[in-house]
Amino acid sequence: MPDLPTPQRSADPPAAGPLACALRWWRAIPLADRVDRRNAAMLQLVLVFVGLYQLIAMLMAWWRAGAAIDSVALWLAGFNALAMWVCFALLRRGAFLWAARLFVVVSLALLTVGYARWGLEAQLRGQLGQLLPVLIGGLLLSRRALWGAVAWLALVVALGAWRDAARMFFLPSLWPRVLEVAVGSLVGFVVVALVLDQSVAALRDSLALARKRGNDLARSRDRLQLEMQEKERSRDQLVHAQKMESVGRLASGVAHDFNHLLSLIMGYAARARRSDDPQQLKAALQGADAAARRAAAVTRKLLDFSRQEATRLEVFEPAETIAGMRPMFDQLFGLGVQVRLHLHEAPCPVRFDRAQLELILLNLAANAQQAMPEGGQFELTLAPRPDATLEIAVRDSGHGMSEDVRARCLEPFFTTKPSGQGTGLGLAVSANLIAAAGGALLVESAPGQGSVFRLRLPLHAGATAVS
């Protein structure tokens, strides 16, 4: 059955509908502050509503009254609608505060004209809408704007009450009714203003506290970033210092290993000078060549460290490696020490750096040679353990170590040798390398009873050993 072509999805997003475009335009008020944007969205809605309402009310009044319509009311409605749309235009250009101020001033001015012309009684039905300048001034501007609008409304109410009293020729019998209406209006305005003032004050205090906390958090964040950068610089300096220290230790370790290898090469050279037998000459040259190759491995480790290269791990048979080192052991110990290798015949592959294992065993053999100046026995036993590890036991019949020396022999730079004959790094580096491979280096020793170093490495199960 042939494969059907997979429809490709268009990279361009689908075109937005008119409603989505209108909503995006409605919300796109050029204000940076998030609170101002929210307030501006509310004011924008009020302006559109009032502007449309004034136009609709003016048209309906014209339709009902016709030519008998009050021209002042018509002009006031038209001017109010025009002012609302001017405020809307200012708001869309980002002049949020100017739009709010203009709305409050125009509304109060038109109320003043209305109360002066028609009086207080005629305005009672619309007093709920007359609270708009108070609400806008208190919510969007300031406490001063709130109480300024209330004071203006109080004057407007007084003006309307005076207009009603004048219409009734200031009859004393009608004053209680006028005062009752005026006081009721004033009390309503003041109560609304008080509630609004306290609520807005609480909101503004909460907002100021939140902004203060935000600023404190921002300063704390900046301070923390500076501290982190400072700690990062300190860490880099510490890493550099540790790197230099590691280079120094590595150089000491390289010198330590080179001393053993140079001793082997010099021993092979001395054997070649003392013998005229071609076979012995060939064996001496092969031994010197093997020692030189191991010296090259030491320099390779130094280069790997400088290049930050990983250890060259491989799976191999330690028995084959140890068997190949037999000539080196013989050359290192000479005729006064009996060298015995007990190697397990079954496959026991491990995953380790072959050159590092050779250097570890050479280091242990060199320590054993120095512990047996009068001669003795050196045994190297390789056998698997029940816990899936391979144990390489290096035993000598030397003078042994006290308990204090045995407990500290794996510490870096700890040595009992005279100055110039040891760095105290051989055993420490060996223990670290074995531990990094998941193994362990154990030491058993007692004064006059020799020493046993047990190298335990995990067996590499299911792998094919590399010869």
CSV table of C-alpha atoms in Angstrom, one decimal:
chain,number,residue,atom,x,y,z
A,1,MET,CA,0.0,0.0,0.0
A,2,PRO,CA,1.6,3.3,-1.0
A,3,ASP,CA,2.4,5.8,1.8
A,4,LEU,CA,0.0,8.8,1.9
A,5,PRO,CA,1.7,12.2,2.0
A,6,THR,CA,1.7,13.8,5.4
A,7,PRO,CA,-0.1,17.1,5.4
A,8,GLN,CA,2.3,19.9,6.2
A,9,ARG,CA,1.3,22.4,8.9
A,10,SER,CA,1.5,26.0,7.8
A,11,ALA,CA,4.3,27.9,9.4
A,12,ASP,CA,2.2,31.1,9.6
A,13,PRO,CA,-0.3,31.3,12.4
A,14,PRO,CA,-4.0,31.6,11.4
A,15,ALA,CA,-5.3,35.0,10.8
A,16,ALA,CA,-7.0,36.5,13.9
A,17,GLY,CA,-10.7,37.3,13.6
A,18,PRO,CA,-12.1,40.9,13.9
A,19,LEU,CA,-13.1,40.3,17.5
A,20,ALA,CA,-9.6,39.2,18.5
A,21,CYS,CA,-8.1,42.2,16.7
A,22,ALA,CA,-10.6,44.5,18.5
A,23,LEU,CA,-9.8,43.1,21.9
A,24,ARG,CA,-6.1,43.5,21.2
A,25,TRP,CA,-6.6,47.1,20.2
A,26,TRP,CA,-8.8,47.7,23.3
A,27,ARG,CA,-6.1,46.4,25.7
A,28,ALA,CA,-3.2,48.1,23.9
A,29,ILE,CA,-2.9,51.1,26.1
A,30,PRO,CA,0.6,52.5,26.1
A,31,LEU,CA,1.3,52.6,29.8
A,32,ALA,CA,4.3,51.0,31.5
A,33,ASP,CA,2.9,50.5,35.0
A,34,ARG,CA,0.7,47.4,35.4
A,35,VAL,CA,-1.6,49.1,37.9
A,36,ASP,CA,-2.1,52.1,35.7
A,37,ARG,CA,-3.0,49.8,32.8
A,38,ARG,CA,-5.7,48.2,34.8
A,39,ASN,CA,-7.1,51.5,36.0
A,40,ALA,CA,-6.9,52.9,32.5
A,41,ALA,CA,-8.9,49.9,31.2
A,42,MET,CA,-11.6,50.7,33.7
A,43,LEU,CA,-11.6,54.4,32.9
A,44,GLN,CA,-11.8,53.6,29.2
A,45,LEU,CA,-14.9,51.6,29.7
A,46,VAL,CA,-16.5,54.4,31.8
A,47,LEU,CA,-15.7,57.0,29.1
A,48,VAL,CA,-17.2,54.9,26.3
A,49,PHE,CA,-20.3,54.2,28.3
A,50,VAL,CA,-20.9,57.8,29.4
A,51,GLY,CA,-20.1,59.1,25.9
A,52,LEU,CA,-22.5,56.7,24.2
A,53,TYR,CA,-25.2,57.3,26.9
A,54,GLN,CA,-25.1,61.1,26.5
A,55,LEU,CA,-25.5,60.7,22.7
A,56,ILE,CA,-28.4,58.3,23.0
A,57,ALA,CA,-30.1,60.3,25.8
A,58,MET,CA,-29.7,63.5,23.6
A,59,LEU,CA,-31.3,61.8,20.6
A,60,MET,CA,-34.2,60.3,22.7
A,61,ALA,CA,-34.9,63.7,24.3
A,62,TRP,CA,-34.9,65.3,20.8
A,63,TRP,CA,-37.2,62.6,19.5
A,64,ARG,CA,-39.7,63.1,22.5
A,65,ALA,CA,-39.7,66.9,22.8
A,66,GLY,CA,-38.8,68.0,19.3
A,67,ALA,CA,-38.5,71.8,19.0
A,68,ALA,CA,-39.6,72.2,22.7
A,69,ILE,CA,-36.4,70.6,24.0
A,70,ASP,CA,-34.4,72.7,26.5
A,71,SER,CA,-31.5,74.0,24.5
A,72,VAL,CA,-29.3,74.2,27.6
A,73,ALA,CA,-29.8,70.5,28.3
A,74,LEU,CA,-29.1,69.8,24.7
A,75,TRP,CA,-25.9,71.8,24.8
A,76,LEU,CA,-24.8,70.2,28.1
A,77,ALA,CA,-25.4,66.7,26.8
A,78,GLY,CA,-23.5,67.4,23.6
A,79,PHE,CA,-20.6,69.0,25.4
A,80,ASN,CA,-20.4,66.1,27.9
A,81,ALA,CA,-20.3,63.6,25.1
A,82,LEU,CA,-17.6,65.5,23.3
A,83,ALA,CA,-15.6,65.8,26.5
A,84,MET,CA,-15.8,62.0,27.1
A,85,TRP,CA,-14.5,61.2,23.7
A,86,VAL,CA,-11.7,63.8,24.1
A,87,CYS,CA,-10.7,62.0,27.3
A,88,PHE,CA,-10.9,58.7,25.5
A,89,ALA,CA,-8.5,60.0,22.8
A,90,LEU,CA,-6.1,61.2,25.5
A,91,LEU,CA,-6.2,57.9,27.2
A,92,ARG,CA,-5.5,56.0,24.0
A,93,ARG,CA,-2.4,58.1,23.6
A,94,GLY,CA,-1.1,57.2,27.1
A,95,ALA,CA,-2.2,60.4,28.9
A,96,PHE,CA,-4.0,58.5,31.6
A,97,LEU,CA,-3.8,61.1,34.4
A,98,TRP,CA,-4.8,63.9,32.1
A,99,ALA,CA,-7.8,62.0,30.9
A,100,ALA,CA,-8.9,61.2,34.5
A,101,ARG,CA,-8.4,64.9,35.6
A,102,LEU,CA,-10.4,66.2,32.6
A,103,PHE,CA,-13.2,63.8,33.3
A,104,VAL,CA,-13.5,64.9,36.9
A,105,VAL,CA,-13.3,68.6,36.1
A,106,VAL,CA,-15.8,68.5,33.2
A,107,SER,CA,-18.3,66.4,35.2
A,108,LEU,CA,-18.2,68.7,38.1
A,109,ALA,CA,-18.5,71.8,35.9
A,110,LEU,CA,-21.5,70.4,34.1
A,111,LEU,CA,-23.1,69.5,37.4
A,112,THR,CA,-22.6,73.1,38.6
A,113,VAL,CA,-24.4,74.4,35.5
A,114,GLY,CA,-27.2,71.8,35.9
A,115,TYR,CA,-27.8,72.6,39.7
A,116,ALA,CA,-27.6,76.3,39.0
A,117,ARG,CA,-30.3,76.1,36.2
A,118,TRP,CA,-32.7,73.4,37.5
A,119,GLY,CA,-32.0,73.3,41.3
A,120,LEU,CA,-31.5,70.5,43.8
A,121,GLU,CA,-34.9,68.8,43.5
A,122,ALA,CA,-34.5,68.2,39.8
A,123,GLN,CA,-31.1,66.5,40.2
A,124,LEU,CA,-32.1,64.0,42.9
A,125,ARG,CA,-32.9,61.2,40.4
A,126,GLY,CA,-29.4,61.4,38.9
A,127,GLN,CA,-27.3,61.7,42.1
A,128,LEU,CA,-26.0,58.1,41.8
A,129,GLY,CA,-24.3,59.0,38.5
A,130,GLN,CA,-23.1,62.3,40.1
A,131,LEU,CA,-20.8,60.2,42.3
A,132,LEU,CA,-18.7,59.3,39.2
A,133,PRO,CA,-16.2,62.2,39.6
A,134,VAL,CA,-15.8,61.3,43.3
A,135,LEU,CA,-15.1,57.7,42.5
A,136,ILE,CA,-12.8,58.5,39.6
A,137,GLY,CA,-10.9,61.1,41.6
A,138,GLY,CA,-10.5,58.8,44.6
A,139,LEU,CA,-9.7,55.6,42.8
A,140,LEU,CA,-7.5,56.9,40.0
A,141,LEU,CA,-6.0,60.2,41.2
A,142,SER,CA,-5.4,60.9,44.8
A,143,ARG,CA,-7.0,61.5,48.2
A,144,ARG,CA,-6.8,65.3,47.5
A,145,ALA,CA,-8.8,64.8,44.3
A,146,LEU,CA,-11.4,62.7,46.2
A,147,TRP,CA,-12.1,65.3,48.9
A,148,GLY,CA,-11.7,68.2,46.4
A,149,ALA,CA,-14.5,66.6,44.3
A,150,VAL,CA,-16.7,66.1,47.5
A,151,ALA,CA,-16.1,69.8,48.5
A,152,TRP,CA,-17.1,70.9,45.0
A,153,LEU,CA,-20.2,68.7,45.1
A,154,ALA,CA,-21.1,70.3,48.5
A,155,LEU,CA,-20.9,73.7,46.9
A,156,VAL,CA,-23.0,72.5,44.0
A,157,VAL,CA,-25.7,71.1,46.4
A,158,ALA,CA,-25.7,74.4,48.3
A,159,LEU,CA,-26.1,76.2,44.9
A,160,GLY,CA,-29.0,73.9,44.0
A,161,ALA,CA,-30.7,74.4,47.4
A,162,TRP,CA,-30.4,78.1,47.0
A,163,ARG,CA,-31.9,77.8,43.5
A,164,ASP,CA,-34.9,75.9,44.9
A,165,ALA,CA,-35.4,78.4,47.7
A,166,ALA,CA,-35.2,81.3,45.2
A,167,ARG,CA,-37.8,79.6,43.0
A,168,MET,CA,-40.1,79.4,46.1
A,169,PHE,CA,-39.4,83.1,46.9
A,170,PHE,CA,-37.5,82.1,50.1
A,171,LEU,CA,-40.6,81.2,52.0
A,172,PRO,CA,-39.7,80.3,55.6
A,173,SER,CA,-42.2,77.4,55.6
A,174,LEU,CA,-40.3,75.7,52.8
A,175,TRP,CA,-36.8,75.9,54.2
A,176,PRO,CA,-37.0,72.7,56.3
A,177,ARG,CA,-37.8,70.7,53.1
A,178,VAL,CA,-34.9,72.3,51.2
A,179,LEU,CA,-32.5,71.8,54.1
A,180,GLU,CA,-33.6,68.2,54.5
A,181,VAL,CA,-32.9,67.4,50.8
A,182,ALA,CA,-29.6,69.3,50.9
A,183,VAL,CA,-28.3,67.6,54.1
A,184,GLY,CA,-29.4,64.2,52.9
A,185,SER,CA,-27.5,64.7,49.6
A,186,LEU,CA,-24.4,66.0,51.5
A,187,VAL,CA,-24.5,63.1,54.0
A,188,GLY,CA,-24.7,60.6,51.2
A,189,PHE,CA,-21.8,62.1,49.3
A,190,VAL,CA,-19.6,62.3,52.5
A,191,VAL,CA,-20.4,58.7,53.6
A,192,VAL,CA,-19.5,57.4,50.1
A,193,ALA,CA,-16.4,59.4,50.1
A,194,LEU,CA,-15.3,58.2,53.6
A,195,VAL,CA,-15.8,54.6,52.7
A,196,LEU,CA,-14.0,55.0,49.4
A,197,ASP,CA,-11.2,57.0,51.1
A,198,GLN,CA,-10.5,54.3,53.7
A,199,SER,CA,-10.8,51.5,51.2
A,200,VAL,CA,-8.5,53.1,48.7
A,201,ALA,CA,-6.0,54.1,51.5
A,202,ALA,CA,-5.8,50.5,52.6
A,203,LEU,CA,-5.3,49.4,49.0
A,204,ARG,CA,-2.7,52.0,48.4
A,205,ASP,CA,-0.9,51.1,51.6
A,206,SER,CA,-1.0,47.4,50.6
A,207,LEU,CA,0.3,48.3,47.1
A,208,ALA,CA,3.1,50.5,48.6
A,209,LEU,CA,4.1,47.7,51.0
A,210,ALA,CA,4.0,45.1,48.1
A,211,ARG,CA,6.2,47.4,46.0
A,212,LYS,CA,8.6,48.0,48.9
A,213,ARG,CA,8.8,44.3,49.4
A,214,GLY,CA,9.3,43.8,45.7
A,215,ASN,CA,12.1,46.4,45.7
A,216,ASP,CA,13.7,44.7,48.8
A,217,LEU,CA,13.5,41.4,47.0
A,218,ALA,CA,15.1,42.9,43.9
A,219,ARG,CA,17.9,44.4,46.0
A,220,SER,CA,18.3,41.1,47.8
A,221,ARG,CA,18.4,39.3,44.4
A,222,ASP,CA,21.0,41.7,43.1
A,223,ARG,CA,23.0,41.3,46.3
A,224,LEU,CA,22.7,37.5,46.0
A,225,GLN,CA,23.8,37.7,42.4
A,226,LEU,CA,26.9,39.7,43.3
A,227,GLU,CA,27.7,37.2,46.1
A,228,MET,CA,27.2,34.3,43.7
A,229,GLN,CA,29.6,36.0,41.2
A,230,GLU,CA,32.1,36.7,44.0
A,231,LYS,CA,31.8,33.1,45.1
A,232,GLU,CA,32.2,31.9,41.5
A,233,ARG,CA,35.4,34.0,41.2
A,234,SER,CA,36.6,32.6,44.6
A,235,ARG,CA,35.8,29.1,43.4
A,236,ASP,CA,37.7,29.6,40.2
A,237,GLN,CA,40.6,30.8,42.2
A,238,LEU,CA,40.4,27.8,44.5
A,239,VAL,CA,40.1,25.5,41.5
A,240,HIS,CA,43.2,27.1,40.0
A,241,ALA,CA,45.1,26.8,43.3
A,242,GLN,CA,44.0,23.1,43.6
A,243,LYS,CA,45.1,22.6,40.0
A,244,MET,CA,48.5,24.0,40.8
A,245,GLU,CA,48.7,21.9,43.9
A,246,SER,CA,47.7,18.8,41.8
A,247,VAL,CA,50.3,19.7,39.2
A,248,GLY,CA,52.9,19.8,42.0
A,249,ARG,CA,51.8,16.5,43.4
A,250,LEU,CA,51.7,14.9,40.0
A,251,ALA,CA,55.2,16.1,39.2
A,252,SER,CA,56.3,14.6,42.5
A,253,GLY,CA,54.6,11.4,41.6
A,254,VAL,CA,56.1,11.4,38.2
A,255,ALA,CA,59.5,11.9,39.6
A,256,HIS,CA,58.8,9.0,42.1
A,257,ASP,CA,57.8,6.6,39.3
A,258,PHE,CA,60.7,7.7,37.1
A,259,ASN,CA,63.2,6.9,39.8
A,260,HIS,CA,62.0,3.3,39.9
A,261,LEU,CA,62.0,3.0,36.1
A,262,LEU,CA,65.4,4.7,35.7
A,263,SER,CA,66.7,2.2,38.3
A,264,LEU,CA,65.4,-0.6,36.2
A,265,ILE,CA,66.9,0.8,33.0
A,266,MET,CA,70.3,1.3,34.7
A,267,GLY,CA,70.1,-2.2,36.1
A,268,TYR,CA,69.5,-3.7,32.7
A,269,ALA,CA,72.3,-1.6,31.2
A,270,ALA,CA,74.7,-2.8,34.0
A,271,ARG,CA,73.7,-6.4,33.2
A,272,ALA,CA,74.4,-5.9,29.6
A,273,ARG,CA,77.9,-4.4,30.3
A,274,ARG,CA,78.8,-7.4,32.5
A,275,SER,CA,77.8,-10.1,30.0
A,276,ASP,CA,79.0,-11.1,26.6
A,277,ASP,CA,76.2,-13.7,26.1
A,278,PRO,CA,74.0,-12.6,23.2
A,279,GLN,CA,70.9,-14.0,24.9
A,280,GLN,CA,71.6,-12.1,28.1
A,281,LEU,CA,72.3,-9.0,26.0
A,282,LYS,CA,69.0,-9.4,24.2
A,283,ALA,CA,67.1,-10.0,27.5
A,284,ALA,CA,68.7,-6.9,29.0
A,285,LEU,CA,67.7,-4.8,25.9
A,286,GLN,CA,64.2,-6.1,26.1
A,287,GLY,CA,63.9,-5.3,29.8
A,288,ALA,CA,65.3,-1.8,29.2
A,289,ASP,CA,62.8,-1.3,26.3
A,290,ALA,CA,59.9,-2.4,28.5
A,291,ALA,CA,61.0,0.0,31.3
A,292,ALA,CA,61.4,2.8,28.8
A,293,ARG,CA,57.8,2.1,27.5
A,294,ARG,CA,56.5,2.3,31.0
A,295,ALA,CA,58.4,5.6,31.4
A,296,ALA,CA,56.6,6.8,28.3
A,297,ALA,CA,53.3,5.8,29.9
A,298,VAL,CA,54.2,8.0,32.9
A,299,THR,CA,54.8,11.0,30.7
A,300,ARG,CA,51.6,10.2,28.9
A,301,LYS,CA,49.7,10.5,32.2
A,302,LEU,CA,51.2,13.9,32.7
A,303,LEU,CA,50.1,15.0,29.3
A,304,ASP,CA,46.6,13.6,29.9
A,305,PHE,CA,46.3,15.5,33.1
A,306,SER,CA,47.4,18.8,31.4
A,307,ARG,CA,44.8,18.1,28.6
A,308,GLN,CA,42.1,17.1,31.1
A,309,GLU,CA,41.8,13.7,29.3
A,310,ALA,CA,40.1,10.8,31.0
A,311,THR,CA,41.9,7.7,32.3
A,312,ARG,CA,42.4,5.1,29.5
A,313,LEU,CA,40.3,2.3,30.9
A,314,GLU,CA,40.3,-1.1,29.2
A,315,VAL,CA,39.2,-4.6,29.9
A,316,PHE,CA,42.2,-7.0,30.2
A,317,GLU,CA,43.5,-10.0,32.1
A,318,PRO,CA,45.8,-8.9,35.0
A,319,ALA,CA,47.4,-12.3,35.0
A,320,GLU,CA,48.9,-11.7,31.5
A,321,THR,CA,50.1,-8.2,32.5
A,322,ILE,CA,51.7,-9.5,35.7
A,323,ALA,CA,53.4,-12.4,33.8
A,324,GLY,CA,54.8,-10.0,31.3
A,325,MET,CA,56.4,-8.0,34.2
A,326,ARG,CA,58.4,-11.0,35.6
A,327,PRO,CA,61.7,-9.8,34.0
A,328,MET,CA,61.3,-6.4,35.6
A,329,PHE,CA,60.7,-8.0,39.0
A,330,ASP,CA,63.8,-10.2,38.6
A,331,GLN,CA,65.9,-7.2,37.5
A,332,LEU,CA,64.6,-5.0,40.4
A,333,PHE,CA,65.2,-7.5,43.2
A,334,GLY,CA,68.4,-9.2,41.9
A,335,LEU,CA,69.6,-12.6,43.0
A,336,GLY,CA,69.1,-11.9,46.8
A,337,VAL,CA,65.3,-12.0,46.6
A,338,GLN,CA,63.2,-15.0,45.5
A,339,VAL,CA,60.4,-13.8,43.3
A,340,ARG,CA,57.2,-16.0,43.2
A,341,LEU,CA,54.1,-15.3,41.0
A,342,HIS,CA,50.9,-17.3,41.8
A,343,LEU,CA,48.6,-16.5,38.9
A,344,HIS,CA,45.0,-17.8,38.6
A,345,GLU,CA,44.5,-19.7,35.3
A,346,ALA,CA,40.7,-18.9,34.9
A,347,PRO,CA,39.8,-15.7,33.2
A,348,CYS,CA,39.5,-12.8,35.6
A,349,PRO,CA,39.1,-9.6,33.5
A,350,VAL,CA,39.0,-6.2,35.1
A,351,ARG,CA,38.3,-2.7,33.8
A,352,PHE,CA,41.3,-0.6,34.7
A,353,ASP,CA,44.2,1.4,33.1
A,354,ARG,CA,46.8,-1.2,32.3
A,355,ALA,CA,49.7,1.2,32.6
A,356,GLN,CA,48.5,2.4,35.9
A,357,LEU,CA,48.3,-1.2,37.3
A,358,GLU,CA,51.9,-1.8,36.1
A,359,LEU,CA,53.1,1.4,37.8
A,360,ILE,CA,51.2,0.4,41.0
A,361,LEU,CA,52.8,-3.0,41.1
A,362,LEU,CA,56.3,-1.6,40.3
A,363,ASN,CA,55.9,0.9,43.1
A,364,LEU,CA,54.9,-1.9,45.6
A,365,ALA,CA,57.8,-4.0,44.3
A,366,ALA,CA,60.3,-1.1,44.8
A,367,ASN,CA,59.0,-0.6,48.4
A,368,ALA,CA,59.4,-4.3,49.0
A,369,GLN,CA,63.0,-4.3,47.6
A,370,GLN,CA,63.9,-1.4,50.0
A,371,ALA,CA,62.3,-3.3,52.9
A,372,MET,CA,64.5,-6.3,52.2
A,373,PRO,CA,68.1,-5.0,52.0
A,374,GLU,CA,69.4,-8.4,53.1
A,375,GLY,CA,67.3,-10.4,50.7
A,376,GLY,CA,64.1,-12.4,51.2
A,377,GLN,CA,61.0,-13.4,49.4
A,378,PHE,CA,58.6,-11.4,47.2
A,379,GLU,CA,55.3,-13.1,46.3
A,380,LEU,CA,52.5,-11.8,44.1
A,381,THR,CA,49.3,-13.8,44.2
A,382,LEU,CA,46.3,-13.3,42.0
A,383,ALA,CA,42.9,-14.9,42.9
A,384,PRO,CA,39.2,-14.1,42.5
A,385,ARG,CA,37.1,-13.6,45.6
A,386,PRO,CA,33.5,-14.6,46.4
A,387,ASP,CA,32.3,-11.0,46.3
A,388,ALA,CA,33.0,-10.7,42.6
A,389,THR,CA,36.3,-8.9,43.0
A,390,LEU,CA,39.8,-9.8,42.0
A,391,GLU,CA,42.5,-9.7,44.7
A,392,ILE,CA,46.2,-9.1,43.9
A,393,ALA,CA,48.2,-9.8,47.0
A,394,VAL,CA,51.8,-8.4,47.1
A,395,ARG,CA,53.7,-9.9,50.0
A,396,ASP,CA,57.3,-9.4,51.1
A,397,SER,CA,59.4,-10.7,54.0
A,398,GLY,CA,60.9,-7.4,55.0
A,399,HIS,CA,61.2,-5.6,58.3
A,400,GLY,CA,57.5,-4.7,58.3
A,401,MET,CA,55.8,-1.6,59.7
A,402,SER,CA,54.6,-0.5,63.1
A,403,GLU,CA,50.8,0.0,63.6
A,404,ASP,CA,51.2,3.8,63.5
A,405,VAL,CA,53.1,3.7,60.2
A,406,ARG,CA,50.7,1.1,58.8
A,407,ALA,CA,47.7,3.4,59.7
A,408,ARG,CA,49.3,6.4,57.9
A,409,CYS,CA,51.1,4.7,55.0
A,410,LEU,CA,48.3,5.6,52.5
A,411,GLU,CA,48.3,9.3,53.4
A,412,PRO,CA,49.7,11.7,50.8
A,413,PHE,CA,53.3,12.9,51.5
A,414,PHE,CA,53.8,10.5,54.4
A,415,THR,CA,57.1,8.6,54.1
A,416,THR,CA,59.6,7.0,56.4
A,417,LYS,CA,62.4,7.2,53.8
A,418,PRO,CA,65.3,9.6,54.1
A,419,SER,CA,65.1,13.0,52.3
A,420,GLY,CA,65.6,12.6,48.5
A,421,GLN,CA,64.6,8.9,48.5
A,422,GLY,CA,60.8,9.2,48.6
A,423,THR,CA,57.9,11.6,48.1
A,424,GLY,CA,55.2,9.8,50.1
A,425,LEU,CA,52.9,9.8,47.1
A,426,GLY,CA,53.3,6.3,45.6
A,427,LEU,CA,50.9,4.5,48.0
A,428,ALA,CA,48.5,7.4,48.2
A,429,VAL,CA,48.2,7.7,44.5
A,430,SER,CA,47.8,4.0,44.1
A,431,ALA,CA,45.0,3.9,46.7
A,432,ASN,CA,43.2,6.7,45.0
A,433,LEU,CA,43.4,5.1,41.6
A,434,ILE,CA,42.1,1.8,42.9
A,435,ALA,CA,39.3,3.5,44.8
A,436,ALA,CA,38.3,5.5,41.7
A,437,ALA,CA,37.8,2.1,39.9
A,438,GLY,CA,35.5,0.9,42.7
A,439,GLY,CA,38.2,-1.2,44.5
A,440,ALA,CA,40.3,-0.9,47.6
A,441,LEU,CA,43.9,-1.2,48.8
A,442,LEU,CA,44.3,-2.9,52.1
A,443,VAL,CA,47.6,-3.1,54.1
A,444,GLU,CA,48.6,-5.8,56.6
A,445,SER,CA,52.0,-5.5,58.4
A,446,ALA,CA,53.7,-6.0,61.7
A,447,PRO,CA,57.3,-5.3,62.8
A,448,GLY,CA,59.6,-8.1,61.7
A,449,GLN,CA,56.9,-10.0,59.8
A,450,GLY,CA,56.9,-8.3,56.5
A,451,SER,CA,54.0,-6.6,54.7
A,452,VAL,CA,51.0,-7.6,52.5
A,453,PHE,CA,49.3,-5.2,50.2
A,454,ARG,CA,46.0,-6.4,48.9
A,455,LEU,CA,44.7,-4.8,45.7
A,456,ARG,CA,41.0,-5.5,45.2
A,457,LEU,CA,39.4,-4.6,41.9
A,458,PRO,CA,35.8,-5.4,40.7
A,459,LEU,CA,35.6,-8.2,38.1
A,460,HIS,CA,34.2,-7.1,34.8
A,461,ALA,CA,31.5,-9.7,34.3
A,462,GLY,CA,30.4,-10.6,30.7
A,463,ALA,CA,33.2,-8.8,29.0
A,464,THR,CA,35.9,-10.1,26.7
A,465,ALA,CA,39.3,-9.4,28.0
A,466,VAL,CA,41.8,-7.5,25.9
A,467,SER,CA,45.2,-9.3,25.7
